[in-house]
Amino acid sequence: MPLPIRRPRHRRPNGERKSRVRIDIITRAPKPLDPAKPSVAQLPEDIVQQILGYLQQLWPQDVLTVASLSSYLYKPARYVQHRDVHIDLKWSKHIHERLDLIICRGLLPAVRTFEVSGSCEYWKEPESEARDVLNRLADMLPGMGGLRVFGWQVQTPIPMPILESLRHGVDLCTTVSCDSADGSHAQAREFLDRLANNTRLRTLSVQIEFVNDQECLKTMQVLKKILLSCPNLTRIPLLDVHYPRGVCRSFRPSRNGALVCGVGLSGGERPLALEELGIRDYPCGIGGALYCRGERRYSERGHEWKYWVEGFDWSRLARLNNVPPIDPAIVAPKMTGLRQLIIDDYRGGEANFLDEITSPLNVLSILGWSRLSNRSDTITKHGPTLQKLKIHQPEGHWSRNADDTVTVLDLVQLSDGLPHLEELALDITRHGSSTLWPYAALDAISRFPSLRAVELWFPLGTKPPAPTPLLIVSSARHIFSYLHERNRNIWRLILHSGTPYNPYSFDNRDTWSDHMSITYVCNMAYDGDAGEGRISVTCPDLSPEMNERLDRLVQKSDLDPLDPRTLDKAGLLLKSALEGPLTWDDWKAWQQERRKPDFREQNGVLQKFMIGPFKRASGF
């Protein structure tokens, strides 16, 4: 059903509320401490903006400090902080604070990218907070004179007032998603109908689940109209059309076959030359023919995939998400402009596809070392251009299989063949059965001559005891110091303890591994004119206040262990960062305590210390 947005009478232009007024900071002219030395005050405004933008990418908290200490730099710092704004409708009560800040500080012109996400379940109440947020957003959009990209990642169709408020020249990036219910398909078709002939639509992701072939066919025909009518649609990051997945449901067409449920491009029809394409499941062609036996009803001769390969212009494709179910020898040579290959699906064929690629890659991400048959040459052939490499998959797939992790010899070969690699992310194990860190692997990582940022995943397991040595905040500092001493170019290290993944669990957010899994971000911080930097370690899963508390507790040598029974989820992460994951007895004690009514009530209040989605909603 359409989602009408009522215009409340208490609204002011640009989404202002009566309780909020514009606040201007009085700017004082800066005075250099030493006139003989260069000063930021002497730089043009656009150069200052670039410096602050670079700082925002590396150390966002430092930009907040700059805004707090200098009235001269307050406005440009706030502008940089609000170039990219994301709101999650799940946290709509906190979004008003963010929108108030943007309006009161006059930051609407600063916004370049605005993204809305959330679940459709928050749209059921006519007077819901989510609807109120979108009322304000529709009023605010005309004031965002610098807006370049508007993202709508909500399953519910875009309200017309918001769509109509987007200025000419703003790129629209959105997702159409529906489950197998006929009503969900009808809503998806309504959503797509609104996008027909839309000149702003630049990016569209498609996630369609179906059991009714006729219903899916109607939905795909509307999708076909979008592909052929939107003149600027050049990015389809995900095309996923499938029967319900999972152990509880297993639907397939009858033995007599089924209708072709793809878009059915034929007779010279083709979309614009795509710049990005991602495919998981598509019920036609070579992959879909295994269970959808209606390929004989496709109007062109052969499979639709063949039509795609022969009829599409692949030369402008710069990013490919997953390997399509097409013979690599046929399609890979056509992708002459391919620069990024991201593989996060276990379809297979990665090694063969990489062998056939002739274009130089800048970015490569694959699911596990064994997916390339443990061959470094498939990667090093892109040595002259490759800048980012990621070899990572959920922990359950690699922690017990040595073939899925990169060996020290492999790392040495990669470091010799990738002289321009700047970012490396991979799964790594501890040093055999000993209690040592994998120093040989860390030495090999430090050999990459241009490496600047490293990301490592250490296994955690699914139950106590946690593997040793424990990845806690002090050991994160030690590992980063070890790498930086051997390669001074490495200025950032991200460490993960575990990557829990359980696709068959109905509530995989309440397991030991999920609560104990933690991430550390290590940076080199430089103060003033000091030549030597200091190591900064933060936990992005915790709020700034909790990180400050973590930093204070680390410096105490006589700290008593924290009692897990008194902790909320944020406190549990704090304990894990300080002391390591909980033992089995402590985990059971914490679970029993949190089932008590008084604990649940207290826990609801203390959630403000957790970051997660709230961090992106609040932006502070």
XYZ file of C-alpha atoms in Angstrom:
620
model
C 0.000 0.000 0.000
C 1.174 3.573 -0.596
C 2.626 5.363 2.381
C 1.025 8.803 2.515
C 2.897 11.433 4.443
C 0.780 14.012 6.181
C 2.199 17.490 6.555
C 1.789 18.388 10.239
C 0.778 22.002 10.769
C 3.477 22.528 13.363
C 6.241 22.120 10.783
C 8.458 24.967 9.677
C 10.356 25.195 6.373
C 13.327 22.830 6.023
C 12.003 20.544 8.767
C 12.526 22.963 11.666
C 10.543 22.377 14.835
C 9.187 25.148 17.052
C 11.386 23.994 19.907
C 14.544 24.544 17.876
C 16.099 27.761 16.585
C 19.123 28.450 14.446
C 22.339 28.738 16.466
C 25.324 30.635 15.076
C 28.803 30.365 16.542
C 30.654 33.677 16.751
C 33.914 33.254 14.881
C 37.077 34.836 16.236
C 39.935 35.607 13.899
C 42.735 33.072 14.428
C 46.136 34.265 15.590
C 49.197 32.100 14.878
C 51.240 31.270 17.967
C 54.389 31.936 15.968
C 53.982 34.320 12.972
C 57.263 33.028 11.584
C 55.832 29.534 11.110
C 53.164 28.341 8.664
C 49.628 28.375 10.086
C 46.256 26.940 9.136
C 44.940 30.514 9.335
C 46.958 31.338 6.201
C 45.385 28.596 4.096
C 42.428 29.071 1.729
C 39.083 27.745 2.939
C 38.945 24.936 0.366
C 42.367 23.649 1.480
C 41.236 23.676 5.115
C 38.169 21.669 4.082
C 40.374 19.091 2.348
C 42.603 18.735 5.401
C 39.616 18.262 7.686
C 38.069 15.820 5.211
C 41.222 13.714 5.306
C 41.206 13.877 9.098
C 37.559 12.764 9.151
C 38.472 9.645 7.182
C 41.331 8.706 9.491
C 40.346 9.929 12.967
C 36.729 11.154 13.126
C 36.948 11.865 16.855
C 39.758 14.362 16.227
C 37.476 16.390 13.953
C 35.013 16.625 16.843
C 37.860 17.885 19.032
C 38.795 20.502 16.419
C 35.195 21.712 16.303
C 35.128 21.990 20.099
C 38.376 23.934 20.465
C 38.348 26.424 17.593
C 35.529 28.806 16.662
C 37.392 29.528 13.407
C 37.419 25.851 12.439
C 34.048 24.981 13.983
C 31.954 25.490 10.861
C 34.273 23.723 8.371
C 34.718 20.838 10.845
C 30.961 20.435 11.241
C 30.548 20.597 7.469
C 33.005 17.750 7.028
C 31.269 15.696 9.732
C 27.934 15.952 7.924
C 28.932 15.217 4.358
C 27.634 11.677 4.766
C 24.506 11.239 6.871
C 22.819 7.927 7.645
C 19.619 7.409 9.628
C 18.136 4.077 10.675
C 14.367 4.182 11.225
C 14.802 1.563 13.918
C 16.289 4.329 16.082
C 13.841 7.031 15.052
C 13.618 8.556 18.530
C 17.298 9.484 18.366
C 17.168 10.680 14.759
C 15.325 13.865 15.727
C 18.387 14.925 17.727
C 20.555 14.438 14.659
C 18.164 16.346 12.409
C 17.886 19.130 14.994
C 21.665 19.491 14.991
C 21.807 19.681 11.193
C 19.139 22.368 11.074
C 20.211 24.456 14.069
C 23.833 24.575 12.962
C 22.918 25.463 9.383
C 24.444 22.255 8.004
C 21.865 21.378 5.355
C 24.129 22.659 2.522
C 26.962 20.438 3.827
C 25.187 17.126 3.172
C 26.466 15.276 0.102
C 25.146 11.763 0.790
C 21.979 10.945 2.734
C 20.923 7.340 3.363
C 17.773 5.996 5.023
C 17.522 2.389 6.210
C 15.272 0.420 8.525
C 12.647 -2.286 8.734
C 9.124 -1.977 7.368
C 7.635 -3.172 10.655
C 8.038 0.337 12.008
C 5.504 1.631 9.498
C 2.471 -0.119 10.915
C 1.346 2.699 13.218
C -0.051 5.822 11.491
C 1.542 8.073 14.121
C 4.854 6.212 14.374
C 8.142 7.967 15.017
C 9.407 6.709 11.651
C 6.641 8.532 9.798
C 7.402 11.680 11.776
C 11.066 11.447 10.810
C 10.194 11.152 7.133
C 7.826 14.111 7.386
C 10.786 16.189 8.520
C 13.088 14.680 5.915
C 10.720 15.606 3.065
C 10.793 19.198 4.336
C 14.581 19.221 4.728
C 15.605 17.849 1.334
C 15.046 21.099 -0.636
C 17.524 22.824 1.679
C 20.303 20.305 0.918
C 21.740 22.243 -1.985
C 24.889 20.120 -2.112
C 23.165 16.725 -2.000
C 24.581 14.342 -4.604
C 23.339 10.881 -3.539
C 20.134 9.852 -1.756
C 19.963 6.234 -0.607
C 16.699 4.500 0.309
C 17.385 1.048 1.774
C 13.921 0.451 3.246
C 11.667 -2.382 2.105
C 8.668 -0.040 1.974
C 8.225 2.122 -1.169
C 9.655 5.632 -1.137
C 6.974 8.108 -0.035
C 6.067 10.364 -2.945
C 6.780 13.661 -1.074
C 10.381 12.509 -0.574
C 10.727 11.399 -4.184
C 9.324 14.714 -5.379
C 11.645 16.688 -3.068
C 14.824 15.351 -4.694
C 16.429 17.988 -6.865
C 17.565 17.377 -10.411
C 21.096 15.986 -10.394
C 20.700 13.925 -7.206
C 21.486 10.242 -7.743
C 18.919 7.860 -6.244
C 20.242 4.566 -4.858
C 17.672 2.096 -3.588
C 16.675 -1.543 -3.127
C 13.543 -3.452 -4.090
C 12.965 -6.393 -1.789
C 10.062 -8.764 -1.182
C 9.348 -12.149 0.358
C 7.353 -14.964 -1.249
C 3.906 -13.656 -0.230
C 1.738 -12.349 -3.069
C 1.067 -9.155 -1.124
C 4.781 -8.481 -0.786
C 5.195 -8.896 -4.546
C 2.331 -6.468 -5.147
C 4.048 -3.905 -2.912
C 7.344 -4.423 -4.745
C 5.616 -3.828 -8.089
C 4.089 -0.634 -6.742
C 7.537 0.458 -5.590
C 9.037 -0.247 -9.013
C 6.191 1.485 -10.842
C 7.098 4.700 -9.056
C 10.609 4.445 -10.464
C 9.651 4.014 -14.136
C 11.376 6.586 -16.398
C 13.082 8.085 -13.340
C 16.091 10.103 -14.474
C 17.582 10.173 -10.957
C 17.746 6.393 -10.434
C 21.405 5.410 -10.581
C 21.654 2.289 -8.399
C 19.093 -0.480 -7.856
C 19.564 -3.699 -5.866
C 17.021 -6.502 -6.340
C 16.140 -9.179 -3.744
C 13.088 -11.197 -4.785
C 11.889 -14.379 -3.076
C 9.066 -16.371 -4.703
C 7.086 -19.608 -4.723
C 4.366 -18.498 -7.137
C 5.871 -18.438 -10.615
C 3.060 -16.339 -12.073
C 3.413 -13.720 -9.317
C 7.178 -13.564 -9.752
C 6.823 -13.252 -13.518
C 4.589 -10.187 -13.078
C 7.133 -8.640 -10.715
C 9.994 -9.307 -13.096
C 8.125 -7.741 -15.989
C 7.852 -4.502 -14.008
C 11.561 -4.783 -13.204
C 12.235 -5.186 -16.907
C 10.396 -1.919 -17.558
C 12.683 -0.189 -15.035
C 15.832 -1.601 -16.617
C 14.800 -0.351 -20.039
C 13.216 3.002 -19.123
C 15.583 4.604 -16.572
C 18.232 6.449 -18.596
C 20.854 6.658 -15.822
C 20.534 3.248 -14.163
C 24.076 1.897 -14.441
C 24.566 0.038 -11.147
C 22.872 -3.189 -10.034
C 24.998 -4.242 -7.020
C 22.768 -7.261 -6.328
C 20.374 -9.285 -8.476
C 18.985 -12.107 -6.340
C 15.767 -13.839 -7.463
C 15.235 -17.138 -5.687
C 12.979 -19.697 -4.004
C 12.924 -19.544 -0.158
C 16.216 -20.603 1.357
C 16.870 -22.378 4.653
C 16.266 -25.715 6.325
C 12.632 -25.073 7.217
C 11.347 -24.334 3.711
C 12.199 -25.988 0.447
C 10.131 -24.963 -2.557
C 10.776 -25.993 -6.125
C 8.654 -25.913 -9.271
C 6.708 -28.965 -10.291
C 8.264 -31.705 -12.373
C 6.374 -30.398 -15.361
C 8.559 -27.328 -15.328
C 7.839 -23.689 -14.537
C 7.579 -20.335 -16.197
C 10.784 -18.434 -16.866
C 10.944 -16.043 -13.915
C 13.751 -13.829 -15.173
C 13.228 -10.475 -16.844
C 13.308 -12.202 -20.235
C 15.316 -9.678 -22.231
C 15.140 -10.523 -25.920
C 14.779 -9.108 -29.416
C 17.563 -6.553 -29.067
C 16.446 -5.342 -25.632
C 19.241 -4.426 -23.294
C 19.833 -1.967 -20.427
C 22.502 0.685 -20.413
C 26.110 -0.425 -20.219
C 26.421 -1.260 -16.541
C 29.226 0.026 -14.331
C 28.435 -2.420 -11.498
C 26.688 -5.805 -11.451
C 26.214 -8.397 -8.739
C 24.439 -11.727 -9.189
C 23.580 -14.347 -6.603
C 20.604 -16.328 -7.964
C 18.692 -15.710 -11.166
C 16.003 -18.198 -12.329
C 16.947 -18.505 -15.949
C 19.938 -19.488 -18.008
C 22.632 -21.949 -17.033
C 22.300 -21.593 -13.260
C 18.500 -21.406 -13.040
C 17.917 -24.189 -15.553
C 18.939 -26.728 -12.929
C 15.614 -26.266 -11.142
C 13.548 -23.962 -13.375
C 12.729 -26.070 -16.414
C 10.938 -23.362 -18.313
C 13.925 -22.210 -20.323
C 12.206 -23.653 -23.394
C 9.625 -20.856 -23.056
C 12.266 -18.146 -23.396
C 11.646 -16.407 -26.711
C 15.295 -16.331 -27.797
C 17.207 -19.413 -28.803
C 19.165 -20.907 -25.915
C 19.429 -19.514 -22.407
C 18.943 -15.905 -21.410
C 22.515 -15.832 -20.086
C 23.729 -16.409 -23.649
C 21.702 -13.402 -24.759
C 23.218 -11.341 -21.963
C 26.772 -12.301 -22.908
C 26.332 -11.645 -26.599
C 24.045 -8.611 -26.449
C 25.268 -6.561 -23.497
C 28.066 -3.998 -23.483
C 30.454 -5.322 -20.824
C 33.281 -2.884 -21.541
C 32.144 -0.281 -18.976
C 31.684 -2.750 -16.127
C 34.078 -1.541 -13.414
C 32.850 -3.613 -10.445
C 31.590 -7.205 -10.417
C 30.057 -8.707 -7.281
C 30.312 -12.501 -7.545
C 31.148 -14.617 -10.561
C 28.155 -15.038 -12.925
C 27.134 -18.575 -13.970
C 28.636 -18.097 -17.400
C 31.665 -19.697 -19.028
C 34.558 -17.456 -17.857
C 36.365 -17.897 -21.148
C 33.437 -16.220 -22.924
C 32.488 -13.317 -20.665
C 35.686 -12.395 -18.745
C 37.625 -11.105 -21.801
C 34.698 -8.772 -22.581
C 35.120 -6.997 -19.205
C 37.949 -4.766 -20.359
C 37.137 -2.032 -17.842
C 36.845 -4.285 -14.782
C 38.748 -2.891 -11.798
C 37.023 -4.415 -8.746
C 36.051 -8.047 -8.197
C 34.149 -8.846 -4.991
C 33.225 -12.501 -4.357
C 31.067 -13.242 -1.297
C 29.098 -16.237 -2.597
C 30.161 -19.878 -2.536
C 29.194 -20.599 -6.124
C 32.756 -21.455 -7.093
C 34.802 -20.863 -10.235
C 36.842 -17.980 -8.826
C 40.210 -19.375 -9.916
C 39.073 -19.993 -13.499
C 37.467 -16.579 -13.716
C 40.602 -14.817 -12.464
C 42.677 -16.749 -14.977
C 40.530 -15.377 -17.828
C 40.449 -11.732 -16.681
C 42.650 -9.544 -18.853
C 41.939 -6.171 -17.243
C 44.127 -4.955 -14.330
C 42.323 -5.135 -10.984
C 42.611 -2.518 -8.228
C 40.443 -4.326 -5.660
C 40.021 -8.083 -5.088
C 37.968 -9.792 -2.374
C 37.521 -13.567 -2.182
C 36.037 -16.116 0.232
C 39.009 -18.072 1.480
C 42.416 -18.969 0.148
C 41.337 -22.418 -1.049
C 38.860 -20.790 -3.466
C 41.898 -19.960 -5.591
C 43.355 -23.443 -5.209
C 46.032 -21.879 -2.969
C 47.666 -20.237 -5.985
C 49.284 -16.868 -5.432
C 49.948 -16.317 -9.150
C 46.238 -15.720 -9.815
C 46.580 -12.644 -7.612
C 50.137 -11.479 -8.318
C 49.394 -11.139 -12.024
C 47.560 -7.972 -10.965
C 50.629 -6.778 -9.050
C 51.176 -3.559 -11.045
C 47.722 -2.230 -10.105
C 46.280 -4.122 -7.106
C 45.841 -1.845 -4.087
C 43.310 -3.706 -1.911
C 43.178 -7.441 -1.196
C 40.731 -9.236 1.088
C 40.727 -12.994 1.793
C 38.030 -13.590 4.392
C 35.016 -15.777 5.124
C 32.892 -16.606 8.206
C 34.905 -18.371 10.877
C 33.038 -21.678 10.677
C 34.418 -22.249 7.165
C 38.105 -21.805 7.867
C 39.083 -22.052 11.547
C 39.508 -25.858 11.381
C 40.781 -26.118 7.811
C 44.411 -25.129 7.354
C 44.002 -25.012 3.553
C 41.638 -22.041 3.885
C 44.234 -19.778 5.511
C 47.182 -18.106 3.846
C 50.518 -19.620 4.859
C 53.702 -17.699 5.609
C 55.184 -18.812 2.285
C 52.061 -17.615 0.485
C 52.352 -14.223 2.182
C 56.000 -13.912 1.176
C 55.124 -14.671 -2.447
C 52.273 -12.179 -2.349
C 54.468 -9.465 -0.826
C 57.040 -9.968 -3.591
C 54.382 -9.812 -6.300
C 52.211 -6.946 -4.994
C 54.493 -3.908 -4.645
C 51.619 -1.379 -4.643
C 49.242 -3.105 -2.223
C 48.022 -0.590 0.383
C 45.289 -2.519 2.214
C 45.372 -6.200 3.213
C 42.602 -8.106 5.029
C 42.754 -11.822 5.769
C 41.935 -14.646 8.164
C 44.797 -15.726 10.389
C 45.309 -18.430 13.003
C 47.430 -18.482 16.129
C 50.784 -20.241 16.179
C 49.761 -23.895 16.148
C 49.027 -25.327 19.594
C 51.380 -22.931 21.382
C 50.428 -19.800 23.266
C 52.268 -17.489 20.880
C 51.003 -15.062 18.279
C 51.831 -15.966 14.644
C 54.940 -13.797 14.519
C 56.237 -15.412 11.323
C 53.009 -14.460 9.540
C 53.183 -10.949 10.995
C 56.760 -10.642 9.723
C 55.589 -11.698 6.265
C 52.765 -9.133 6.353
C 55.233 -6.381 7.217
C 57.179 -7.223 4.009
C 54.580 -5.547 1.752
C 56.430 -2.346 0.783
C 53.411 -0.041 0.273
C 51.117 -1.482 2.922
C 49.275 1.116 5.010
C 46.292 -0.664 6.569
C 45.878 -4.266 7.783
C 42.762 -6.141 8.917
C 43.013 -9.567 10.591
C 40.404 -12.060 11.809
C 41.457 -14.444 14.600
C 39.244 -17.471 15.382
C 37.184 -17.372 18.572
C 35.186 -20.588 18.476
C 31.562 -21.158 19.389
C 31.924 -21.919 23.095
C 34.405 -21.492 25.969
C 37.234 -21.714 26.601
C 38.482 -19.061 24.193
C 41.696 -19.843 22.275
C 44.909 -18.427 23.662
C 46.615 -16.049 23.615
C 43.510 -13.962 24.261
C 42.857 -11.098 21.879
C 42.263 -8.302 24.395
C 43.012 -4.590 24.206
C 46.586 -4.952 25.502
C 47.433 -7.696 23.010
C 45.895 -5.623 20.182
C 48.309 -2.839 21.102
C 51.182 -5.338 21.160
C 50.389 -6.775 17.710
C 50.077 -3.316 16.157
C 53.348 -2.191 17.747
C 55.040 -5.318 16.391
C 53.846 -4.623 12.842
C 54.553 -0.888 12.926
C 58.111 -1.391 14.182
C 58.818 -3.564 11.131
C 56.957 -1.425 8.602
C 56.573 2.264 9.429
C 54.090 2.725 6.589
C 51.454 0.706 8.484
C 49.386 3.298 10.323
C 46.182 1.320 10.948
C 45.385 -2.202 12.140
C 41.896 -3.655 12.628
C 41.679 -6.854 14.660
C 38.624 -9.094 15.011
C 38.188 -11.794 17.606
C 35.830 -14.207 15.866
C 33.353 -13.829 13.016
C 30.266 -15.659 14.309
C 27.899 -16.873 11.638
C 25.022 -19.296 12.098
C 22.552 -19.208 9.165
C 20.370 -21.921 10.720
C 19.764 -20.167 14.031
C 16.494 -18.313 14.530
C 18.185 -16.030 17.074
C 21.893 -16.014 16.472
C 22.260 -12.724 18.331
C 22.299 -14.377 21.772
C 25.160 -16.840 21.512
C 28.408 -16.826 23.479
C 30.471 -16.208 20.345
C 28.327 -13.262 19.308
C 28.586 -11.528 22.687
C 32.292 -12.284 23.022
C 33.277 -11.339 19.471
C 34.974 -7.959 19.522
C 36.831 -5.618 17.183
C 39.768 -3.306 17.878
C 40.910 -0.393 15.727
C 44.547 0.571 16.220
C 45.904 3.838 14.794
C 49.069 5.850 14.998
C 48.200 9.215 16.556
C 50.558 12.197 16.356
C 50.355 15.106 18.807
C 51.659 18.502 17.782
C 55.180 18.564 16.384
C 56.146 15.264 18.009
C 58.039 13.097 15.590
C 57.110 9.823 17.246
C 53.461 8.912 17.316
C 51.523 7.054 19.955
C 49.298 4.041 19.517
C 45.569 4.598 19.891
C 43.326 1.543 20.408
C 39.536 1.850 20.377
C 36.632 -0.568 20.240
C 34.030 0.539 17.646
C 31.386 -1.639 19.330
C 31.471 0.689 22.350
C 30.437 4.320 22.707
C 33.086 7.063 23.080
C 32.292 7.208 26.797
C 32.837 3.480 27.201
C 36.065 3.681 25.202
C 37.337 6.387 27.545
C 36.485 4.140 30.474
C 38.292 1.255 28.781
C 41.372 3.435 28.332
C 41.359 4.408 32.007
C 40.919 0.837 33.218
C 43.761 -0.442 31.034
C 46.164 1.882 32.814
C 45.298 0.435 36.240
C 47.586 -2.367 37.368
C 45.558 -3.490 40.406
C 42.173 -3.761 38.719
C 39.776 -6.302 40.216
C 37.918 -8.552 37.746
C 34.498 -7.244 36.704
C 31.537 -9.282 37.938
C 29.663 -10.341 34.754
C 26.363 -10.676 36.633
C 26.235 -6.909 37.115
C 26.976 -6.010 33.488
C 24.776 -5.109 30.542
C 25.790 -5.981 26.978
C 28.147 -3.017 26.683
C 29.730 -3.896 30.022
C 30.167 -7.453 28.832
C 32.130 -6.233 25.817
C 34.178 -4.029 28.126
C 35.050 -7.046 30.284
C 35.893 -9.073 27.173
C 38.236 -6.314 25.977
C 39.964 -6.081 29.360
C 40.106 -9.682 30.528
C 39.069 -11.872 27.626
C 35.879 -13.811 26.816
C 33.761 -15.237 29.639
C 34.264 -18.728 30.960
C 31.360 -21.145 30.669
C 30.320 -20.635 34.316
C 30.392 -16.847 34.004
C 28.430 -17.000 30.735
C 25.689 -19.111 32.301
C 25.573 -16.838 35.346
C 25.184 -13.763 33.113
C 22.381 -15.402 31.123
C 20.491 -16.319 34.280
C 20.871 -12.809 35.677
C 19.609 -11.080 32.550
C 16.400 -13.131 32.616
C 15.360 -11.355 35.794
C 12.767 -8.580 35.253
C 14.766 -5.898 37.084
C 17.856 -6.651 34.930
C 15.877 -6.382 31.679
C 14.470 -3.007 32.739
C 17.920 -1.705 33.657
C 19.418 -3.135 30.480
C 16.965 -1.153 28.366
C 18.243 2.079 29.904
C 21.911 1.165 29.604
C 21.632 0.435 25.888
C 22.586 4.063 25.262
C 26.194 2.980 25.856
C 26.025 0.543 22.963
C 26.944 1.782 19.527
C 25.801 -0.641 16.787
C 23.012 0.987 14.741
C 22.708 3.816 17.283
C 26.134 5.095 16.360
C 25.105 5.639 12.776
C 21.783 7.136 13.813
C 23.243 9.633 16.249
C 26.439 10.520 14.414
C 28.192 11.756 17.540
